[in-house]
PDB file of C-alpha atoms and ligand atoms in Angstrom:
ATOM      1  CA  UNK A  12       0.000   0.000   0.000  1.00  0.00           C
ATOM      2  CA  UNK A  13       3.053   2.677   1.027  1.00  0.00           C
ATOM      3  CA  UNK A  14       5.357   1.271  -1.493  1.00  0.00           C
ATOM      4  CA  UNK A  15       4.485   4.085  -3.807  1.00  0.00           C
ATOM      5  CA  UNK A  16       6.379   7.400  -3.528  1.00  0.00           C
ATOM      6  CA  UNK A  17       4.646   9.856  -1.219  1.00  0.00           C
ATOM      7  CA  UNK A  18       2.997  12.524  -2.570  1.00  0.00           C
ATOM      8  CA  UNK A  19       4.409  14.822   0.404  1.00  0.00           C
ATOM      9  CA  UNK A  20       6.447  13.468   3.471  1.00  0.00           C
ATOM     10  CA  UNK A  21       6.392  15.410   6.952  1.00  0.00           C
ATOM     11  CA  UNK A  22       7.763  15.291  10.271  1.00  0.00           C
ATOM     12  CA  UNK A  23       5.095  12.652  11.006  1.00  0.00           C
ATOM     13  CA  UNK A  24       2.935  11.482   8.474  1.00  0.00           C
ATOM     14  CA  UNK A  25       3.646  10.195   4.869  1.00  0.00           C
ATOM     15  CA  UNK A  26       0.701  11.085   2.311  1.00  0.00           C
ATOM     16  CA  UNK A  27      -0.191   9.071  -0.722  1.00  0.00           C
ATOM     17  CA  UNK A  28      -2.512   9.365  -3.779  1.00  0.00           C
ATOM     18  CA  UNK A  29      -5.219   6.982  -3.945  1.00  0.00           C
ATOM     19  CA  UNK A  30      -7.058   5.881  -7.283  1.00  0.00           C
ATOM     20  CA  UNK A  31     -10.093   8.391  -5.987  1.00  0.00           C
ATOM     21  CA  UNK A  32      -8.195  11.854  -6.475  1.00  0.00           C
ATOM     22  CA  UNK A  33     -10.468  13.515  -4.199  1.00  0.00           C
ATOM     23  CA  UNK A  34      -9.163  10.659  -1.274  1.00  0.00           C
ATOM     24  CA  UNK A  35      -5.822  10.151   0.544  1.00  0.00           C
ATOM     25  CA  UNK A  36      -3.892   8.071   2.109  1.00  0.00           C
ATOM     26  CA  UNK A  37      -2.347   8.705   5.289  1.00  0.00           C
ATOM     27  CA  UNK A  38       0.752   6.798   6.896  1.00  0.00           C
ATOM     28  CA  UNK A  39       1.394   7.652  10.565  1.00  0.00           C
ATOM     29  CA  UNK A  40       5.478   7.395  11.387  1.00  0.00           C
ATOM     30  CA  UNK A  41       6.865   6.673  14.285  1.00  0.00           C
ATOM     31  CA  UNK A  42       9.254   9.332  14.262  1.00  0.00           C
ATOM     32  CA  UNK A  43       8.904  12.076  17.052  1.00  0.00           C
ATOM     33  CA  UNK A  44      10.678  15.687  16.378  1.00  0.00           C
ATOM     34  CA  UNK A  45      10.421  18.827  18.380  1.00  0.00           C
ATOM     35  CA  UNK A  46      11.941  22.179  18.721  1.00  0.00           C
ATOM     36  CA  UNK A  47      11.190  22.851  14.725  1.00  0.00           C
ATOM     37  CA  UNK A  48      12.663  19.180  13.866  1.00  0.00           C
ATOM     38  CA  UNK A  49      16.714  20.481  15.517  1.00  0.00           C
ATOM     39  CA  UNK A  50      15.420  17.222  18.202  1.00  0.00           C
ATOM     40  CA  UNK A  51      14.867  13.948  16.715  1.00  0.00           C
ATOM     41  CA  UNK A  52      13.756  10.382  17.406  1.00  0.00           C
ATOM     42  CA  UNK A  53      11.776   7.281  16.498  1.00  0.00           C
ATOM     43  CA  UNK A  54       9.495   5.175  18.642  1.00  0.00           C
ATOM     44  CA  UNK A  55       7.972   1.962  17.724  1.00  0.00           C
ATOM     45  CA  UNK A  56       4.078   2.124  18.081  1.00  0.00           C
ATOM     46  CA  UNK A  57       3.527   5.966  18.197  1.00  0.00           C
ATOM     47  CA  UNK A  58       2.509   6.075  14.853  1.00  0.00           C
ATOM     48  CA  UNK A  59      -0.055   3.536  15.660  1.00  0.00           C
ATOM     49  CA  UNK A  60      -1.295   5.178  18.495  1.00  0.00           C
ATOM     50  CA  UNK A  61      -1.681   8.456  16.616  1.00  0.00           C
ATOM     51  CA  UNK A  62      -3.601   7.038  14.016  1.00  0.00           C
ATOM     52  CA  UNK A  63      -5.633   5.243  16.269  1.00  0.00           C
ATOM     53  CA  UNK A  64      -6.405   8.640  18.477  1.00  0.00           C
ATOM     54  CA  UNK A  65      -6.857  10.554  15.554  1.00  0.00           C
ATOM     55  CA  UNK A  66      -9.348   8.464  14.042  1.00  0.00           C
ATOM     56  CA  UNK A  67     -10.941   8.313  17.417  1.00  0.00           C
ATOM     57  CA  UNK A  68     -11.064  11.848  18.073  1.00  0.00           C
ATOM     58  CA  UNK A  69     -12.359  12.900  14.409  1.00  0.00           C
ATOM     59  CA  UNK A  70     -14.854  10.411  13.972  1.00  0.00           C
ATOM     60  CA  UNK A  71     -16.364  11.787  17.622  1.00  0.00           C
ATOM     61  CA  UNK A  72     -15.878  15.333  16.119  1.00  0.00           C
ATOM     62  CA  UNK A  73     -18.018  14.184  12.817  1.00  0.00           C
ATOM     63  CA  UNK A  74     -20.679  13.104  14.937  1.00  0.00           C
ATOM     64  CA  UNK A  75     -20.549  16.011  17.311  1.00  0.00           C
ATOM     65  CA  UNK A  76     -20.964  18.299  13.941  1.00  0.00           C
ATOM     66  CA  UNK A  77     -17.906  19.109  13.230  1.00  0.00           C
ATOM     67  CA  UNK A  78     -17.369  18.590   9.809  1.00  0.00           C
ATOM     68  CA  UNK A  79     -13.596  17.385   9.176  1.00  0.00           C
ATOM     69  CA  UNK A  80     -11.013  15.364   6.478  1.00  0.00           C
ATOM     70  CA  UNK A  81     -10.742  11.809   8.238  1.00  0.00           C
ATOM     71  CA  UNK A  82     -12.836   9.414   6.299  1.00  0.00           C
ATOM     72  CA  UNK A  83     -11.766   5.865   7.729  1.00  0.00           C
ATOM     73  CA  UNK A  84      -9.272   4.317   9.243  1.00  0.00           C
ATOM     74  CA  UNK A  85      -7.723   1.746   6.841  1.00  0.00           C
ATOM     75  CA  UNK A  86      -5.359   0.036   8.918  1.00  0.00           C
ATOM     76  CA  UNK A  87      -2.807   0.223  12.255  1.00  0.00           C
ATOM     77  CA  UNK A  88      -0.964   2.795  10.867  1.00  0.00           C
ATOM     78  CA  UNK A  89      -3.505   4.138   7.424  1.00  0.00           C
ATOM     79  CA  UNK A  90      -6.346   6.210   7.592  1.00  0.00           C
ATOM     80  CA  UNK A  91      -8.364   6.914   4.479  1.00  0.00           C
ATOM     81  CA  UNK A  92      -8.670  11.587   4.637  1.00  0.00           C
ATOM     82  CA  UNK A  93     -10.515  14.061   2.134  1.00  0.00           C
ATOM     83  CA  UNK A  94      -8.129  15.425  -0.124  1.00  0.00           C
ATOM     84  CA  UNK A  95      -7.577  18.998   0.988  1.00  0.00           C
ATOM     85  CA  UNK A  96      -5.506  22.115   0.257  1.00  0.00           C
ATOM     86  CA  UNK A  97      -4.099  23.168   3.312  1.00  0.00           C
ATOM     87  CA  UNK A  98      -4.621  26.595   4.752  1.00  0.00           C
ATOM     88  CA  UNK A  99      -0.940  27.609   5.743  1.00  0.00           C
ATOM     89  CA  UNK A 100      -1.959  29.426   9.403  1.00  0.00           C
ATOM     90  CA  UNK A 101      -1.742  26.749  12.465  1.00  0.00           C
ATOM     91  CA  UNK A 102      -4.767  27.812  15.049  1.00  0.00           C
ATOM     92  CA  UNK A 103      -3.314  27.059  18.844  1.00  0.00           C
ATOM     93  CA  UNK A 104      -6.344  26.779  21.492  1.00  0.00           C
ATOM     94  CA  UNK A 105      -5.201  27.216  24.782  1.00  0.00           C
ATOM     95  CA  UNK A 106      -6.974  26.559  28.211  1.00  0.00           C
ATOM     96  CA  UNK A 107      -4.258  26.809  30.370  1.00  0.00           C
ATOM     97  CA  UNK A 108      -0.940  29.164  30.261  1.00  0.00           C
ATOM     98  CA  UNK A 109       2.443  26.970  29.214  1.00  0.00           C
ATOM     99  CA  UNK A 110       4.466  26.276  26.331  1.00  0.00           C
ATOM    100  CA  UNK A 111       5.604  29.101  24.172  1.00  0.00           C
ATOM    101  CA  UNK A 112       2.826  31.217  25.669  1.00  0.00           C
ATOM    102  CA  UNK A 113       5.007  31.495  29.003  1.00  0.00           C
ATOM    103  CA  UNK A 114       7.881  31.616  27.492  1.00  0.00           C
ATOM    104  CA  UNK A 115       6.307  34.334  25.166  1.00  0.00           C
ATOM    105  CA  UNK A 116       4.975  36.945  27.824  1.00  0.00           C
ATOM    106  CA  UNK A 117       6.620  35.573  30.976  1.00  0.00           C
ATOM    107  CA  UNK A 118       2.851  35.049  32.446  1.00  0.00           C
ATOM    108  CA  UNK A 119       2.245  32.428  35.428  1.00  0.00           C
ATOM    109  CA  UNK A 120       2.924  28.688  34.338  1.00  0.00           C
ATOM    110  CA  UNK A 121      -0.712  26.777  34.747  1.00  0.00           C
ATOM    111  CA  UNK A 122      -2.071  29.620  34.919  1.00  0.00           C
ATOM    112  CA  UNK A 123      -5.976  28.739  33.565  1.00  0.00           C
ATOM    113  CA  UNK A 124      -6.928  30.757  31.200  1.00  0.00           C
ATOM    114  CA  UNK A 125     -10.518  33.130  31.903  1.00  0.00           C
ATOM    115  CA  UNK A 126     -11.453  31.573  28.355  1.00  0.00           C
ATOM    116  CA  UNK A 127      -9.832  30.332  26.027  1.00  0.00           C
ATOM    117  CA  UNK A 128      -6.881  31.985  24.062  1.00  0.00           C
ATOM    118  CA  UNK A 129      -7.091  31.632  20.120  1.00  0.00           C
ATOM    119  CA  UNK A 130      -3.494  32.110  18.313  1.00  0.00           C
ATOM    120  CA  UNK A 131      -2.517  31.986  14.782  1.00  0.00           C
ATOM    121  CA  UNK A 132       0.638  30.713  13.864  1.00  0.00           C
ATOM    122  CA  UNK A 133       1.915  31.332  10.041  1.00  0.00           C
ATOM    123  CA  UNK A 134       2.214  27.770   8.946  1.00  0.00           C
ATOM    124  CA  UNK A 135       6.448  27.556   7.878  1.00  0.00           C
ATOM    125  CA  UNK A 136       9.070  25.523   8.987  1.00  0.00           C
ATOM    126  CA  UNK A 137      11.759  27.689   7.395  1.00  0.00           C
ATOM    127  CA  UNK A 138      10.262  30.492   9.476  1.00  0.00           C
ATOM    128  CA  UNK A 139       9.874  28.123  12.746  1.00  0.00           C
ATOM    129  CA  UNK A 140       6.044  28.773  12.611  1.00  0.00           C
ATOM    130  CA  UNK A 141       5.703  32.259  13.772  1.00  0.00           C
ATOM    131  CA  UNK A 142       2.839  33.685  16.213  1.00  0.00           C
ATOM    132  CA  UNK A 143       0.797  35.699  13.616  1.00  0.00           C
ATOM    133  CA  UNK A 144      -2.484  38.284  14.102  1.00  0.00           C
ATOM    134  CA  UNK A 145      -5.283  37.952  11.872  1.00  0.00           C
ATOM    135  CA  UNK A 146      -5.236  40.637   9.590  1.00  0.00           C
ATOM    136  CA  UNK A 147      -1.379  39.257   8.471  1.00  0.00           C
ATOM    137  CA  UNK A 148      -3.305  36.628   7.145  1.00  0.00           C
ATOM    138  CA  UNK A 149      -5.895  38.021   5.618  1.00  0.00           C
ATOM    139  CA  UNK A 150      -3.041  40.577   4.498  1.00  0.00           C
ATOM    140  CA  UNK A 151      -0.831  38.129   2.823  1.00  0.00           C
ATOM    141  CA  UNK A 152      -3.862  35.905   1.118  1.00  0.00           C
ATOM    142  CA  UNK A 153      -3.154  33.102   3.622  1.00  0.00           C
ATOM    143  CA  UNK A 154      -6.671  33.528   4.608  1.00  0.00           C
ATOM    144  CA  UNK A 155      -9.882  35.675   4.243  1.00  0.00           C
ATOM    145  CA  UNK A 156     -11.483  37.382   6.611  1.00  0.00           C
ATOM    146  CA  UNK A 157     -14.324  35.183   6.290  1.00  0.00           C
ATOM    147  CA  UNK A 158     -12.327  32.039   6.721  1.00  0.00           C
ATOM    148  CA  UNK A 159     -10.741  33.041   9.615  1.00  0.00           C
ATOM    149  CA  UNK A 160     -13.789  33.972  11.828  1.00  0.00           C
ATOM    150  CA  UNK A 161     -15.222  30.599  10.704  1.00  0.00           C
ATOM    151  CA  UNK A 162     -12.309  28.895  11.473  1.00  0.00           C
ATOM    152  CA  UNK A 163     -12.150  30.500  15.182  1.00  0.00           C
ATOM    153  CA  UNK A 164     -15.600  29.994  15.433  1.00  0.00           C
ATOM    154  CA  UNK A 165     -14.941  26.229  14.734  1.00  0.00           C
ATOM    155  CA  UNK A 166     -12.066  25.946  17.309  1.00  0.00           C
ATOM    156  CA  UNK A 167     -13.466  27.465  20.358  1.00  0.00           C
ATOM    157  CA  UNK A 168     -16.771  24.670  19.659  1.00  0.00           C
ATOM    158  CA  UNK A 169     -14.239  21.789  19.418  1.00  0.00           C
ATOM    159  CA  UNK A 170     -12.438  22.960  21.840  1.00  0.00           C
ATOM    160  CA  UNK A 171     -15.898  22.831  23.959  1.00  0.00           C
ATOM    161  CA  UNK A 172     -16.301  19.184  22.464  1.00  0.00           C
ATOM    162  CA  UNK A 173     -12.753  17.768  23.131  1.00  0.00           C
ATOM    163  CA  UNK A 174     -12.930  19.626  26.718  1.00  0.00           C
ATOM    164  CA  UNK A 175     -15.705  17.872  27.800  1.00  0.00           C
ATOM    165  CA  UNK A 176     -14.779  14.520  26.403  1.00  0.00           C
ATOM    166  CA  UNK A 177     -11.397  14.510  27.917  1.00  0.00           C
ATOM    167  CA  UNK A 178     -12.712  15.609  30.799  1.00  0.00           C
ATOM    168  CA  UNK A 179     -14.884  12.517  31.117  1.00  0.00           C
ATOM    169  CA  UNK A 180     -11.719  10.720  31.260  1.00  0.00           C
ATOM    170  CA  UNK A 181      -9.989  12.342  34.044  1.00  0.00           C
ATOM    171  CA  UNK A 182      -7.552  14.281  31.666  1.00  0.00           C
ATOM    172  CA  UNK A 183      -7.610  18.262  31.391  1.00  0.00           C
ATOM    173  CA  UNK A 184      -7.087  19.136  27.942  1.00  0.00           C
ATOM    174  CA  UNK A 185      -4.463  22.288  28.328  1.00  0.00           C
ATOM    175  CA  UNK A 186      -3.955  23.731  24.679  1.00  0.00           C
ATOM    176  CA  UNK A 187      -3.676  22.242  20.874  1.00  0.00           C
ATOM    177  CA  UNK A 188      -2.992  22.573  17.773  1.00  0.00           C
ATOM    178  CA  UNK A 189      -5.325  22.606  14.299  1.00  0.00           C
ATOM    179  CA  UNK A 190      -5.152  22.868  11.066  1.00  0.00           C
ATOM    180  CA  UNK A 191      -7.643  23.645   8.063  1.00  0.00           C
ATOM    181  CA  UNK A 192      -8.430  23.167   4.495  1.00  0.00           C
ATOM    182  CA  UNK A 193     -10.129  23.375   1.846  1.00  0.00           C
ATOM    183  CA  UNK A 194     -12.131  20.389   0.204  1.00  0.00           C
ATOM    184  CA  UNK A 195     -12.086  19.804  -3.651  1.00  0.00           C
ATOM    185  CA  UNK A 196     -15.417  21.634  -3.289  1.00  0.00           C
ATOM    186  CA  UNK A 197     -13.779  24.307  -1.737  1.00  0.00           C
ATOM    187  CA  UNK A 198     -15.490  23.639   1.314  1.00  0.00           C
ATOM    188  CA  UNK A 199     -13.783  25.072   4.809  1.00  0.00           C
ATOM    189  CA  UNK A 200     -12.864  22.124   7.223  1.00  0.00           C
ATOM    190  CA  UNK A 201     -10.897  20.782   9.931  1.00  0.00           C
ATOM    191  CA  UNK A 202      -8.038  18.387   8.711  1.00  0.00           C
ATOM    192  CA  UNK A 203      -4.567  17.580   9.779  1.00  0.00           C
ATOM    193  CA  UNK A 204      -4.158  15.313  13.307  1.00  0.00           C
ATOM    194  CA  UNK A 205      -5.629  15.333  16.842  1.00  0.00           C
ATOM    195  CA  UNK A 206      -3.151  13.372  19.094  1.00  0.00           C
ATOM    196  CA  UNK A 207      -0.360  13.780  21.895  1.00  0.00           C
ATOM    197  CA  UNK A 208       1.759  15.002  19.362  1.00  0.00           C
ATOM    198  CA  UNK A 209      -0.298  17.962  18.661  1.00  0.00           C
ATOM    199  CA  UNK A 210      -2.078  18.341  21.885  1.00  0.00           C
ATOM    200  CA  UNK A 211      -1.116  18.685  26.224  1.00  0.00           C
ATOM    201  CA  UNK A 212      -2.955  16.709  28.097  1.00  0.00           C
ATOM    202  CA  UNK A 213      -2.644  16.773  31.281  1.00  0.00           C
ATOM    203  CA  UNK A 214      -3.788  14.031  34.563  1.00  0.00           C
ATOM    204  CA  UNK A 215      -6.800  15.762  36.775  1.00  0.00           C
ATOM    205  CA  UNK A 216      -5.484  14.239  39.435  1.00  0.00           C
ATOM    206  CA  UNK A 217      -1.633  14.309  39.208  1.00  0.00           C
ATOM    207  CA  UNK A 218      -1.152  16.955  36.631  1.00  0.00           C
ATOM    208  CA  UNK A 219       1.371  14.414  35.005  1.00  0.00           C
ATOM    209  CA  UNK A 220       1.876  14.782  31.149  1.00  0.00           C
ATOM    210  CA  UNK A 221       0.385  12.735  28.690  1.00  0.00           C
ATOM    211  CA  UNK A 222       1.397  14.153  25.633  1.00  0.00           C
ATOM    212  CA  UNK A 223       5.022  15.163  23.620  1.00  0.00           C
ATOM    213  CA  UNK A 224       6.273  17.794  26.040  1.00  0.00           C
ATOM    214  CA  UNK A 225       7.300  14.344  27.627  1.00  0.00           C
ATOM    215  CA  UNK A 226       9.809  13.964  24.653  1.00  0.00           C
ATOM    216  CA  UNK A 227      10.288  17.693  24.672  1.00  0.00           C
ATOM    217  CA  UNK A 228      10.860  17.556  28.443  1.00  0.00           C
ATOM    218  CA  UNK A 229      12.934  14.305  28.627  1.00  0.00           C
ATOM    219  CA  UNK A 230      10.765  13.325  30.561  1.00  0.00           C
ATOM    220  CA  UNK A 231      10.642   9.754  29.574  1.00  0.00           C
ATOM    221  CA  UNK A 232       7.671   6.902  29.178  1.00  0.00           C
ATOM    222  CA  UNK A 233       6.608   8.900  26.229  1.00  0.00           C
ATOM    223  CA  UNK A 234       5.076   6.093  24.280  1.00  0.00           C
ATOM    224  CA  UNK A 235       3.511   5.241  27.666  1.00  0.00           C
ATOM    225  CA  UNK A 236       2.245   8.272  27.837  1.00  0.00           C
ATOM    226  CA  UNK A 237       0.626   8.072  24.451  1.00  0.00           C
ATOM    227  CA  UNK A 238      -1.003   4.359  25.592  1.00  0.00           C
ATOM    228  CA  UNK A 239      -2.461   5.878  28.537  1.00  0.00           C
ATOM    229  CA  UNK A 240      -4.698   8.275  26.478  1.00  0.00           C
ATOM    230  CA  UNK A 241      -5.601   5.444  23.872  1.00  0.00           C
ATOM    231  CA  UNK A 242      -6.578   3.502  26.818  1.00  0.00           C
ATOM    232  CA  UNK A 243      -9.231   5.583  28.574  1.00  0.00           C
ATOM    233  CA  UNK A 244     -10.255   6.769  24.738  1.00  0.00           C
ATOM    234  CA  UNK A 245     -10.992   2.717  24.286  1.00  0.00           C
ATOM    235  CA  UNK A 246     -12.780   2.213  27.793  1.00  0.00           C
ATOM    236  CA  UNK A 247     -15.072   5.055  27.450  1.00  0.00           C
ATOM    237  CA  UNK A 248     -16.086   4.554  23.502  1.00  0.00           C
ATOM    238  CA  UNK A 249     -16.058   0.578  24.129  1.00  0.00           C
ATOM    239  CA  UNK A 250     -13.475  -0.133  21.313  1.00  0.00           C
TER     240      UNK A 250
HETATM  241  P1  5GP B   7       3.313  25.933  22.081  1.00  0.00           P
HETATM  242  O1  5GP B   7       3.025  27.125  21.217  1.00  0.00           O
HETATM  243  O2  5GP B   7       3.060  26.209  23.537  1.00  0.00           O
HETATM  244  O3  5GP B   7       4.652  25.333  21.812  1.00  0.00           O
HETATM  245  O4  5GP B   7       2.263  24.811  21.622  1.00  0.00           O
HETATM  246  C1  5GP B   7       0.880  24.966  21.858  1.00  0.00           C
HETATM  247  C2  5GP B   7       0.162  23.677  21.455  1.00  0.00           C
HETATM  248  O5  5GP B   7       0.174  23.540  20.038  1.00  0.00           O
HETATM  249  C3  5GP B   7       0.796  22.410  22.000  1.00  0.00           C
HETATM  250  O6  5GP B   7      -0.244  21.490  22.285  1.00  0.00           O
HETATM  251  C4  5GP B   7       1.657  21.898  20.855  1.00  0.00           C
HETATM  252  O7  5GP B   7       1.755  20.496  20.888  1.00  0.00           O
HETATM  253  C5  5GP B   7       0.866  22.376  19.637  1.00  0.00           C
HETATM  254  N1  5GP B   7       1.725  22.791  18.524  1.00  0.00           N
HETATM  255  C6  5GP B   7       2.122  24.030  18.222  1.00  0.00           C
HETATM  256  N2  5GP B   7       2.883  24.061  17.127  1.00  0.00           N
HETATM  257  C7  5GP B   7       2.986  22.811  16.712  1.00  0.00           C
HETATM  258  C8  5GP B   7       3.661  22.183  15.611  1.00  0.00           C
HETATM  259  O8  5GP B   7       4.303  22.809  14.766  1.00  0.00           O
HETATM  260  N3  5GP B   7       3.555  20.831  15.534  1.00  0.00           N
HETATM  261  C9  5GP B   7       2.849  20.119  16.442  1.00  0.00           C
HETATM  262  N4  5GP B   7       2.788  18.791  16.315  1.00  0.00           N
HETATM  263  N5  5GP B   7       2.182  20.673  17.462  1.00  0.00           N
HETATM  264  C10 5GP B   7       2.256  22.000  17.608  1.00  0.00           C
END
């Protein structure tokens, strides 16, 4: 199935055609990168485990209204996604202050958040991803106006929906990262990944990280980390 040449290769997924050219392929990789790819590694079974959250999380999203790119999961590592141009500004929802955002303005570590922050990010590894304000986007044709206050719009309800879920499970869902497209009906939806590489999750109880600031961190049991929020994903959806 992934013996063809990728149509595009990233820091964690592969992407190949399919024979319907409005469909992809998807190939989760175990590699793990941070700090704009300058730290690298590989761990058996985190691609797995991403696929297997992501398909969790955007199927739940679908059925909670949120329209999105994930169409099926094929197997362990493949899932089946719209085909999609990619809309090059990164949307960071944040409940709780940490990350860049403390590093950023120098404001209280775990700090919660009155509501939650909305950040745009101009999608560009050569750049390292800067921290961009709307009208830059709308500004440089990364965006229109009208995309963008749909887009926000969209993020503060998922954020509402993944919240809640995670919630359910004893985890505090601190901040994430999405992405969005355009179908090849130019419709505006969510794409890209949900999963502890994109996401901090945090214990209720113990505050202990479940996500990759435990690779960013050195903070070891990464992949363990990873299984732990597959695991209460699997007990409360029955999988
Ligand atoms: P921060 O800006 O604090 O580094 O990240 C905020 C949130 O967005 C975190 O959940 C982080 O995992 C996610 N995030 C931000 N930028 C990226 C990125 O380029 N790649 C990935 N995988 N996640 C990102």
């Amino acid at each position: 199935m992934s013996q063809q040449t990728p149509l595009y290769e990233g820091k964690a997924k592969r992407i190949f055609a399919t024979d319907n050219p409005d469909q992809l392929l998807v190939e989760y990789k175990n590699s793990l990168t941070a700090f704009n790819a300058l730290k690298k590694d590989t761990l058996e079974g985190k691609g797995e485990l991403n696929n297997k959250i992501s398909s969790c999380l955007f199927k739940y999203l679908a059925d909670n209204g949120v329209e999105n790119h994930w169409l099926r999961q094929v197997d362990d590592i493949h899932q089946i996604v719209r085909s999609m141009t990619i809309i090059p500004v990164e949307v960071i929802v944040r409940n709780i202050a940490t990350g860049s955002l403390v590093k950023r303005l120098a404001v209280q570590e775990g700090l919660e958040l009155a509501f939650p922050l909305v950040e745009y990010c101009y999608k560009s590894d050569e750049l390292g991803d800067p921290l961009i304000i709307h009208d830059h986007a709308v500004l440089f044709g990364w965006a229109t106006d009208e995309q963008l206050k749909k887009i926000k719009q969209i993020c503060l309800e998922i954020n509402r929906i993944l919240s809640e879920l995670f919630s359910k499970l004893g985890i505090i869902l601190v901040d994430f990262k999405l992405e969005f497209g355009l179908d090849s009906q130019g419709r505006l939806m969510l794409a890209d990944e949900i999963s502890p590489d994109t996401c901090r999750f945090w214990d209720k109880e113990t505050r202990a990280k479940l996500d990759k600031d435990r690779f960013r961190q050195d903070l070891g049991d990464v992949l363990g980390a990873y299984r732990e929020i597959w695991t209460r994903l699997q007990k409360h959806f029955n999988i």
